C-alpha cells in the first residue's frame, strides 16, 4: 500500500483488448490499497476476468460510424453517459480516471474533464485509436504500449509516457521460465490462435502449411489450435489426413500454460497477443487482421519483427506454401528458435502495470486531501450513481 487509499475509475470498451489491461491495472491498484470501479458497456460487463473487488457500471455510449445520419443518436447516448458518469464522480470522488479506448470510455473521460478530475488514456496499439485521438488534447497524460505510435500528434509529446501493455498475472509469472527444451529430434509444439473468436483463415491455411514441411520436421509437430465452432470438424479432419498430432478447441482456459509450452506461435497481432508473447518470450508468425481499424495490427508487429522475434505475413500473402517457408526458416535449428524467443523476450515490458499505476497515482490531491474529500461523501451515494440496472 502506497500512502493513503485513493479512488480510481477505469473506463474501457467492451472487448478483451481494452479490458485486459484495465483488469491488470485494477489488480495493481488494489494491491496498493486503492479502491477501483469500472465503467464499460454491456459486452464489457459480461467478459470473464473482472476482479471481484471492482464494481462495474454500464453506461450508454454511442458509436460514430460512417453514416452521419446515425451521429445524432450517438451524441445523445454520449451525453446521457456523461451525465451518469458525473453522478458516479460526485459519489465516488475519484483521484483520477483512466481510459483504455473504445467508445464506452468517452462519456467517462468527458465527465472527468467537466468535473476537473485528472485523466489518463492508455493506448494498447501502435496506432492511436479513434476515441483516444478525440480525447488526447483534454487528458493529463497519454500512456503508450510502444515507443512509436502512429497518429499521435507531436504536440502531445510532453505528456506521453511509454509504459507497455499490462498483461495477466498468470502470464507474467512465466517470464523468468526458460524457453522449452528443443532438441534436434524432440517435439516441436505449435500454438495457433486467432483472437477470442478464432480466425477462419488460420483454419484454412495452417494445417496444409504444416503438412508441407519436410517429414523430419512434420513428424515432430504437436499442434494446439483454437478454431471457430463451425471450422472445428473440418480442421480436425485435415490434421488427421496429414497425420499431424493436433488438439483442437474453441476455447482453452489454460491458454497461458499452453503458451508456456509452445515453441512457435501462429496467430493474429492484437495488442494483448503481442504483449503476452513478449512477456513470455515466444517466437511467432503473425498475420495482422486486414480489417483492423487504421491497420493497427500491422503496426503492432513492427517492434517484434525488427527485433527478430517474429515474422509478419500479410493475409493476402498468407498461403500454406509461405507459412511452411517461414516455419522452416525459424525452426531449421534449435538455436534459431531460441534466439528468436530471446529477441521476443527483450521486447517485453513486464512492469507495465506498475508503471501505469505509478503514473495514475501521481495525479490528484495530496493523500490527506483525498481522505478528507472521500470521507466527506455519503457512502450511500455510490449506489445512486447509476439508475436501477446500471451496475453489473
CSV table of C-alpha atoms in Angstrom, one decimal:
chain,number,residue,atom,x,y,z
A,1,UNK,CA,0.0,0.0,0.0
A,2,UNK,CA,1.5,3.4,-1.1
A,3,UNK,CA,0.2,6.2,1.1
A,4,UNK,CA,-3.5,6.8,1.8
A,5,UNK,CA,-6.1,5.0,-0.1
A,6,UNK,CA,-7.3,6.7,-3.3
A,7,UNK,CA,-10.2,6.1,-5.6
A,8,UNK,CA,-9.8,5.4,-9.3
A,9,UNK,CA,-12.3,4.9,-12.2
A,10,UNK,CA,-11.2,2.8,-15.1
A,11,UNK,CA,-13.2,3.2,-18.4
A,12,UNK,CA,-12.9,0.7,-21.2
A,13,UNK,CA,-14.7,-0.5,-24.3
A,14,UNK,CA,-16.3,-3.9,-24.2
A,15,UNK,CA,-13.6,-6.0,-25.8
A,16,UNK,CA,-10.8,-8.1,-24.3
A,17,UNK,CA,-8.2,-5.9,-25.9
A,18,UNK,CA,-9.4,-2.9,-23.9
A,19,UNK,CA,-10.4,-4.7,-20.7
A,20,UNK,CA,-7.4,-7.0,-20.2
A,21,UNK,CA,-5.0,-4.1,-19.4
A,22,UNK,CA,-7.7,-2.4,-17.3
A,23,UNK,CA,-8.1,-5.5,-15.2
A,24,UNK,CA,-4.3,-5.8,-14.8
A,25,UNK,CA,-4.1,-2.2,-13.6
A,26,UNK,CA,-7.0,-2.7,-11.3
A,27,UNK,CA,-5.2,-5.6,-9.6
A,28,UNK,CA,-2.1,-3.5,-9.2
A,29,UNK,CA,-4.0,-0.5,-7.7
A,30,UNK,CA,-6.0,-2.8,-5.4
A,31,UNK,CA,-2.7,-4.3,-4.1
A,32,UNK,CA,-1.6,-0.8,-3.3
A,33,UNK,CA,-4.6,-0.3,-1.1
A,34,UNK,CA,-6.8,1.8,-3.5
A,35,UNK,CA,-10.4,1.4,-4.5
A,36,UNK,CA,-11.3,0.9,-8.1
A,37,UNK,CA,-14.5,0.9,-10.1
A,38,UNK,CA,-15.1,0.1,-13.8
A,39,UNK,CA,-17.2,1.9,-16.5
A,40,UNK,CA,-17.9,-0.2,-19.6
A,41,UNK,CA,-20.8,-1.3,-21.8
A,42,UNK,CA,-23.0,-4.4,-21.6
A,43,UNK,CA,-20.5,-6.5,-23.5
A,44,UNK,CA,-17.6,-5.5,-21.2
A,45,UNK,CA,-19.6,-6.3,-18.1
A,46,UNK,CA,-20.0,-9.9,-19.3
A,47,UNK,CA,-16.3,-10.5,-20.2
A,48,UNK,CA,-14.7,-13.0,-17.9
A,49,UNK,CA,-11.7,-11.9,-15.8
A,50,UNK,CA,-13.1,-8.9,-14.0
A,51,UNK,CA,-11.7,-8.7,-10.4
A,52,UNK,CA,-14.4,-9.4,-7.8
A,53,UNK,CA,-13.4,-6.3,-5.8
A,54,UNK,CA,-14.2,-3.9,-8.8
A,55,UNK,CA,-17.9,-3.0,-9.3
A,56,UNK,CA,-18.8,-2.5,-13.0
A,57,UNK,CA,-21.1,0.3,-14.2
A,58,UNK,CA,-22.7,0.0,-17.6
A,59,UNK,CA,-23.1,3.4,-19.3
A,60,UNK,CA,-24.6,4.2,-22.7
A,61,UNK,CA,-22.0,5.1,-25.4
A,62,UNK,CA,-22.9,6.0,-28.9
A,63,UNK,CA,-20.7,4.7,-31.8
A,64,UNK,CA,-19.8,7.1,-34.5
A,65,UNK,CA,-19.7,5.1,-37.7
A,66,UNK,CA,-19.5,6.1,-41.3
A,67,UNK,CA,-23.2,7.0,-41.6
A,68,UNK,CA,-23.7,10.7,-40.4
A,69,UNK,CA,-27.4,10.1,-40.1
A,70,UNK,CA,-26.8,8.0,-37.0
A,71,UNK,CA,-24.5,10.5,-35.3
A,72,UNK,CA,-27.3,12.5,-33.5
A,73,UNK,CA,-28.4,9.3,-31.8
A,74,UNK,CA,-24.8,8.6,-30.8
A,75,UNK,CA,-24.3,12.1,-29.5
A,76,UNK,CA,-27.4,11.8,-27.3
A,77,UNK,CA,-26.1,8.5,-25.9
A,78,UNK,CA,-22.7,10.0,-25.1
A,79,UNK,CA,-24.3,13.0,-23.4
A,80,UNK,CA,-26.5,10.6,-21.3
A,81,UNK,CA,-23.5,8.5,-20.4
A,82,UNK,CA,-21.6,11.7,-19.4
A,83,UNK,CA,-24.4,12.7,-17.0
A,84,UNK,CA,-24.4,9.3,-15.4
A,85,UNK,CA,-20.6,9.4,-15.1
A,86,UNK,CA,-20.7,12.8,-13.4
A,87,UNK,CA,-23.0,11.3,-10.8
A,88,UNK,CA,-20.6,8.5,-10.2
A,89,UNK,CA,-17.7,11.0,-9.9
A,90,UNK,CA,-19.7,13.0,-7.4
A,91,UNK,CA,-20.4,10.0,-5.2
A,92,UNK,CA,-17.1,8.1,-5.6
A,93,UNK,CA,-14.7,11.1,-5.7
A,94,UNK,CA,-12.0,9.6,-7.8
A,95,UNK,CA,-8.4,10.8,-7.7
A,96,UNK,CA,-8.2,10.1,-11.5
A,97,UNK,CA,-10.0,8.4,-14.3
A,98,UNK,CA,-8.1,6.1,-16.7
A,99,UNK,CA,-9.5,5.4,-20.2
A,100,UNK,CA,-8.4,2.4,-22.2
A,101,UNK,CA,-10.1,3.2,-25.5
A,102,UNK,CA,-13.3,2.2,-27.1
A,103,UNK,CA,-16.5,4.3,-27.2
A,104,UNK,CA,-17.7,3.4,-23.7
A,105,UNK,CA,-14.6,5.2,-22.3
A,106,UNK,CA,-15.7,8.5,-23.9
A,107,UNK,CA,-18.5,9.6,-21.6
A,108,UNK,CA,-16.3,8.9,-18.5
A,109,UNK,CA,-13.4,11.0,-19.8
A,110,UNK,CA,-15.6,13.8,-20.9
A,111,UNK,CA,-17.2,13.8,-17.5
A,112,UNK,CA,-13.7,13.9,-15.9
A,113,UNK,CA,-12.8,17.0,-17.8
A,114,UNK,CA,-16.1,18.7,-16.9
A,115,UNK,CA,-15.6,17.8,-13.2
A,116,UNK,CA,-11.9,18.8,-13.1
A,117,UNK,CA,-10.7,15.3,-12.3
A,118,UNK,CA,-7.3,14.3,-13.7
A,119,UNK,CA,-7.5,11.8,-16.6
A,120,UNK,CA,-5.1,9.4,-18.3
A,121,UNK,CA,-5.6,7.5,-21.5
A,122,UNK,CA,-3.8,4.2,-22.3
A,123,UNK,CA,-3.3,3.1,-25.9
A,124,UNK,CA,-2.7,-0.6,-26.3
A,125,UNK,CA,-1.9,-0.5,-30.1
A,126,UNK,CA,0.8,1.1,-32.2
A,127,UNK,CA,-1.8,3.4,-33.7
A,128,UNK,CA,-3.7,5.8,-31.5
A,129,UNK,CA,-7.3,4.7,-31.6
A,130,UNK,CA,-10.3,6.9,-32.7
A,131,UNK,CA,-11.6,7.6,-29.2
A,132,UNK,CA,-8.1,8.2,-27.8
A,133,UNK,CA,-7.4,10.6,-30.7
A,134,UNK,CA,-10.6,12.6,-29.8
A,135,UNK,CA,-9.7,12.8,-26.2
A,136,UNK,CA,-5.9,13.3,-26.4
A,137,UNK,CA,-6.0,17.0,-26.2
A,138,UNK,CA,-8.0,17.2,-22.9
A,139,UNK,CA,-6.3,14.5,-20.8
A,140,UNK,CA,-3.4,15.0,-18.4
A,141,UNK,CA,-1.3,12.1,-19.7
A,142,UNK,CA,-1.1,9.6,-22.6
A,143,UNK,CA,0.3,6.1,-21.7
A,144,UNK,CA,1.6,4.0,-24.7
A,145,UNK,CA,2.5,0.4,-25.2
A,146,UNK,CA,5.0,1.0,-28.0
A,147,UNK,CA,7.9,3.5,-28.4
A,148,UNK,CA,6.4,4.6,-31.8
A,149,UNK,CA,2.7,5.2,-32.0
A,150,UNK,CA,1.2,6.3,-35.3
A,151,UNK,CA,-1.4,9.1,-35.4
A,152,UNK,CA,-0.1,10.5,-32.1
A,153,UNK,CA,0.4,14.2,-32.8
A,154,UNK,CA,3.8,15.7,-31.9
A,155,UNK,CA,2.2,18.4,-29.9
A,156,UNK,CA,1.3,15.9,-27.2
A,157,UNK,CA,4.9,14.6,-26.8
A,158,UNK,CA,5.4,16.2,-23.4
A,159,UNK,CA,2.5,14.2,-21.8
A,160,UNK,CA,3.4,10.8,-23.4
A,161,UNK,CA,4.7,8.1,-21.2
A,162,UNK,CA,5.9,4.7,-22.5
A,163,UNK,CA,4.6,2.1,-20.0
A,164,UNK,CA,3.9,-1.0,-22.1
A,165,UNK,CA,0.7,-3.0,-22.2
A,166,UNK,CA,-0.3,-4.7,-18.8
A,167,UNK,CA,-0.8,-8.4,-19.0
A,168,UNK,CA,-2.5,-11.0,-16.8
A,169,UNK,CA,-0.5,-12.0,-13.7
A,170,UNK,CA,-0.6,-15.7,-14.7
A,171,UNK,CA,1.2,-14.9,-18.0
A,172,UNK,CA,3.6,-12.5,-16.3
A,173,UNK,CA,4.6,-15.3,-13.9
A,174,UNK,CA,6.0,-17.2,-16.8
A,175,UNK,CA,8.5,-14.6,-17.8
A,176,UNK,CA,11.5,-16.0,-15.9
A,177,UNK,CA,10.9,-19.6,-17.0
A,178,UNK,CA,13.4,-20.8,-19.7
A,179,UNK,CA,12.4,-21.4,-23.3
A,180,UNK,CA,11.1,-25.0,-23.6
A,181,UNK,CA,13.9,-27.5,-24.4
A,182,UNK,CA,14.2,-28.2,-28.1
A,183,UNK,CA,16.4,-31.0,-29.4
A,184,UNK,CA,17.2,-32.0,-32.9
A,185,UNK,CA,14.7,-34.8,-32.7
A,186,UNK,CA,12.3,-33.7,-30.0
A,187,UNK,CA,8.8,-32.4,-30.2
A,188,UNK,CA,8.1,-29.0,-31.8
A,189,UNK,CA,4.9,-27.6,-30.1
A,190,UNK,CA,2.9,-25.2,-32.2
A,191,UNK,CA,0.2,-22.9,-30.7
A,192,UNK,CA,-2.3,-21.4,-33.1
A,193,UNK,CA,-5.0,-18.9,-32.1
A,194,UNK,CA,-6.9,-16.2,-33.8
A,195,UNK,CA,-8.2,-14.0,-31.0
A,196,UNK,CA,-11.3,-14.5,-28.9
A,197,UNK,CA,-13.4,-15.7,-31.9
A,198,UNK,CA,-10.7,-17.6,-33.7
A,199,UNK,CA,-9.8,-16.9,-37.3
A,200,UNK,CA,-11.1,-18.8,-40.3
A,201,UNK,CA,-8.0,-18.1,-42.4
A,202,UNK,CA,-5.9,-19.9,-39.9
A,203,UNK,CA,-8.1,-22.9,-40.1
A,204,UNK,CA,-7.8,-22.8,-43.9
A,205,UNK,CA,-4.1,-22.3,-44.2
A,206,UNK,CA,-2.2,-23.7,-41.1
A,207,UNK,CA,-3.0,-27.5,-41.4
A,208,UNK,CA,-1.9,-27.6,-45.1
A,209,UNK,CA,1.1,-25.4,-44.4
A,210,UNK,CA,2.3,-27.7,-41.7
A,211,UNK,CA,1.8,-30.6,-44.0
A,212,UNK,CA,4.2,-29.1,-46.5
A,213,UNK,CA,7.1,-29.2,-44.0
A,214,UNK,CA,9.9,-31.9,-44.6
A,215,UNK,CA,9.0,-35.2,-43.0
A,216,UNK,CA,11.7,-34.9,-40.4
A,217,UNK,CA,10.1,-31.7,-39.0
A,218,UNK,CA,6.5,-32.5,-39.7
A,219,UNK,CA,6.7,-35.8,-37.8
A,220,UNK,CA,7.8,-33.9,-34.7
A,221,UNK,CA,4.9,-31.5,-34.6
A,222,UNK,CA,2.4,-31.3,-31.8
A,223,UNK,CA,-0.3,-28.7,-32.6
A,224,UNK,CA,-2.7,-26.9,-30.3
A,225,UNK,CA,-5.2,-24.8,-32.4
A,226,UNK,CA,-8.2,-22.7,-31.4
A,227,UNK,CA,-10.9,-22.8,-34.1
A,228,UNK,CA,-14.3,-21.3,-34.6
A,229,UNK,CA,-17.0,-23.9,-33.8
A,230,UNK,CA,-18.1,-24.1,-37.4
A,231,UNK,CA,-14.5,-24.9,-38.5
A,232,UNK,CA,-13.7,-27.5,-35.8
A,233,UNK,CA,-14.5,-30.7,-37.6
A,234,UNK,CA,-13.1,-29.7,-40.9
A,235,UNK,CA,-9.8,-28.8,-39.3
A,236,UNK,CA,-9.7,-32.0,-37.3
A,237,UNK,CA,-10.1,-34.0,-40.5
A,238,UNK,CA,-7.3,-32.1,-42.2
A,239,UNK,CA,-4.9,-32.8,-39.5
A,240,UNK,CA,-5.9,-36.5,-39.4
A,241,UNK,CA,-5.4,-36.7,-43.2
A,242,UNK,CA,-1.9,-35.2,-42.8
A,243,UNK,CA,-1.0,-37.5,-39.9
A,244,UNK,CA,-0.2,-34.5,-37.7
A,245,UNK,CA,-0.9,-34.7,-33.9
A,246,UNK,CA,-3.3,-31.9,-33.1
A,247,UNK,CA,-5.5,-30.9,-30.2
A,248,UNK,CA,-8.4,-28.5,-31.2
A,249,UNK,CA,-10.9,-26.5,-29.2
A,250,UNK,CA,-13.0,-23.3,-29.4
A,251,UNK,CA,-11.6,-22.1,-26.1
A,252,UNK,CA,-8.7,-23.1,-23.8
A,253,UNK,CA,-9.0,-22.0,-20.2
A,254,UNK,CA,-5.3,-22.8,-19.6
A,255,UNK,CA,-4.0,-20.8,-22.6
A,256,UNK,CA,-1.2,-19.3,-20.5
A,257,UNK,CA,0.2,-22.8,-19.8
A,258,UNK,CA,-0.1,-23.7,-23.5
A,259,UNK,CA,1.8,-20.6,-24.4
A,260,UNK,CA,4.5,-21.5,-21.8
A,261,UNK,CA,4.9,-24.9,-23.5
A,262,UNK,CA,4.9,-23.6,-27.1
A,263,UNK,CA,8.0,-23.3,-29.3
A,264,UNK,CA,6.2,-21.4,-32.1
A,265,UNK,CA,3.1,-19.2,-32.1
A,266,UNK,CA,0.9,-18.6,-35.1
A,267,UNK,CA,-1.9,-16.1,-35.0
A,268,UNK,CA,-3.2,-12.6,-35.2
A,269,UNK,CA,-1.3,-9.5,-34.0
A,270,UNK,CA,-3.7,-8.0,-31.4
A,271,UNK,CA,-2.1,-5.8,-28.7
A,272,UNK,CA,-2.8,-8.3,-25.9
A,273,UNK,CA,-1.3,-11.1,-28.0
A,274,UNK,CA,1.9,-9.2,-28.7
A,275,UNK,CA,2.1,-8.2,-25.0
A,276,UNK,CA,1.8,-11.8,-23.9
A,277,UNK,CA,4.2,-13.2,-26.5
A,278,UNK,CA,6.9,-10.6,-25.5
A,279,UNK,CA,6.2,-11.1,-21.8
A,280,UNK,CA,6.9,-14.8,-22.1
A,281,UNK,CA,9.3,-14.7,-25.0
A,282,UNK,CA,7.9,-16.8,-27.8
A,283,UNK,CA,8.8,-16.6,-31.5
A,284,UNK,CA,5.8,-16.0,-33.7
A,285,UNK,CA,4.4,-16.0,-37.2
A,286,UNK,CA,1.8,-13.2,-37.1
A,287,UNK,CA,-1.0,-12.5,-39.6
A,288,UNK,CA,-2.4,-9.0,-39.0
A,289,UNK,CA,-6.1,-8.7,-39.2
A,290,UNK,CA,-6.6,-6.8,-42.5
A,291,UNK,CA,-9.8,-5.1,-41.5
A,292,UNK,CA,-8.4,-3.8,-38.2
A,293,UNK,CA,-9.1,0.0,-37.7
A,294,UNK,CA,-6.2,2.0,-39.3
A,295,UNK,CA,-4.4,-1.3,-40.0
A,296,UNK,CA,-3.2,-1.1,-36.4
A,297,UNK,CA,-2.2,-4.8,-36.2
A,298,UNK,CA,0.4,-4.3,-38.9
A,299,UNK,CA,1.8,-1.5,-36.8
A,300,UNK,CA,1.7,-3.7,-33.7
A,301,UNK,CA,4.1,-6.3,-35.2
A,302,UNK,CA,6.7,-3.7,-36.1
A,303,UNK,CA,8.9,-3.7,-33.0
A,304,UNK,CA,8.8,-7.5,-32.6
A,305,UNK,CA,9.7,-8.1,-36.2
A,306,UNK,CA,12.5,-5.6,-36.2
A,307,UNK,CA,14.0,-7.2,-33.1
A,308,UNK,CA,13.9,-10.7,-34.8
A,309,UNK,CA,11.3,-12.2,-32.6
A,310,UNK,CA,8.5,-12.6,-35.2
A,311,UNK,CA,7.7,-12.9,-38.9
A,312,UNK,CA,4.8,-11.0,-40.2
A,313,UNK,CA,2.7,-12.2,-43.2
A,314,UNK,CA,0.0,-10.0,-44.8
A,315,UNK,CA,-3.2,-12.0,-45.1
A,316,UNK,CA,-3.3,-11.9,-48.9
A,317,UNK,CA,0.2,-13.5,-48.9
A,318,UNK,CA,-0.6,-15.9,-46.1
A,319,UNK,CA,-0.6,-19.2,-48.1
A,320,UNK,CA,0.2,-22.7,-47.0
A,321,UNK,CA,3.4,-22.5,-49.0
A,322,UNK,CA,4.5,-19.2,-47.5
A,323,UNK,CA,3.7,-20.5,-44.0
A,324,UNK,CA,5.8,-23.6,-44.5
A,325,UNK,CA,8.7,-21.5,-45.8
A,326,UNK,CA,8.6,-19.2,-42.7
A,327,UNK,CA,8.4,-22.1,-40.2
A,328,UNK,CA,11.4,-23.8,-41.9
A,329,UNK,CA,13.4,-20.6,-41.6
A,330,UNK,CA,12.5,-20.3,-37.9
A,331,UNK,CA,12.8,-24.0,-36.9
A,332,UNK,CA,15.6,-25.2,-39.0
A,333,UNK,CA,17.9,-25.3,-36.0
A,334,UNK,CA,17.1,-25.4,-32.3
A,335,UNK,CA,19.2,-22.3,-31.7
A,336,UNK,CA,17.4,-20.3,-34.4
A,337,UNK,CA,14.1,-20.7,-32.4
A,338,UNK,CA,15.8,-20.0,-29.1
A,339,UNK,CA,17.4,-16.8,-30.5
A,340,UNK,CA,14.0,-15.6,-31.8
A,341,UNK,CA,12.4,-16.3,-28.4
A,342,UNK,CA,15.1,-14.2,-26.7
A,343,UNK,CA,14.5,-11.4,-29.2
A,344,UNK,CA,10.8,-11.5,-28.4
A,345,UNK,CA,11.5,-11.6,-24.7
A,346,UNK,CA,13.6,-8.5,-25.0
A,347,UNK,CA,10.6,-6.6,-26.4
A,348,UNK,CA,8.6,-7.3,-23.3
A,349,UNK,CA,7.7,-4.7,-20.8
A,350,UNK,CA,6.8,-6.8,-17.7
A,351,UNK,CA,6.5,-3.7,-15.4
A,352,UNK,CA,3.7,-2.1,-17.5
A,353,UNK,CA,1.1,-2.4,-14.8
A,354,UNK,CA,3.4,-0.9,-12.1
A,355,UNK,CA,4.5,1.9,-14.4
A,356,UNK,CA,0.9,2.7,-15.3
A,357,UNK,CA,-0.2,2.6,-11.6
A,358,UNK,CA,2.7,4.9,-10.7
A,359,UNK,CA,1.5,7.4,-13.4
A,360,UNK,CA,-2.1,7.5,-12.3
A,361,UNK,CA,-1.2,7.7,-8.7
A,362,UNK,CA,0.9,10.8,-9.4
A,363,UNK,CA,-2.3,12.8,-10.2
A,364,UNK,CA,-4.8,14.4,-7.9
A,365,UNK,CA,-4.7,15.9,-4.5
A,366,UNK,CA,-2.3,15.0,-1.7
A,367,UNK,CA,-3.2,11.8,0.2
A,368,UNK,CA,-4.6,13.7,3.2
A,369,UNK,CA,-6.8,15.9,0.9
A,370,UNK,CA,-8.1,12.7,-0.7
A,371,UNK,CA,-9.0,11.2,2.7
A,372,UNK,CA,-10.9,14.4,3.7
A,373,UNK,CA,-12.7,14.6,0.3
A,374,UNK,CA,-13.7,11.0,0.2
A,375,UNK,CA,-14.8,10.6,3.8
A,376,UNK,CA,-17.0,13.8,3.4
A,377,UNK,CA,-19.2,11.9,0.9
A,378,UNK,CA,-22.2,9.9,1.9
A,379,UNK,CA,-21.5,6.2,1.4
A,380,UNK,CA,-25.0,5.6,0.1
A,381,UNK,CA,-24.4,8.0,-2.8
A,382,UNK,CA,-22.3,5.4,-4.7
A,383,UNK,CA,-25.2,3.2,-5.1
A,384,UNK,CA,-27.2,6.1,-6.5
A,385,UNK,CA,-24.6,6.9,-9.2
A,386,UNK,CA,-26.4,4.8,-11.8
A,387,UNK,CA,-30.1,4.1,-12.2
A,388,UNK,CA,-31.5,0.7,-11.3
A,389,UNK,CA,-30.0,-1.9,-13.5
A,390,UNK,CA,-27.0,0.2,-14.4
A,391,UNK,CA,-24.4,-1.7,-12.3
A,392,UNK,CA,-23.3,-5.0,-13.4
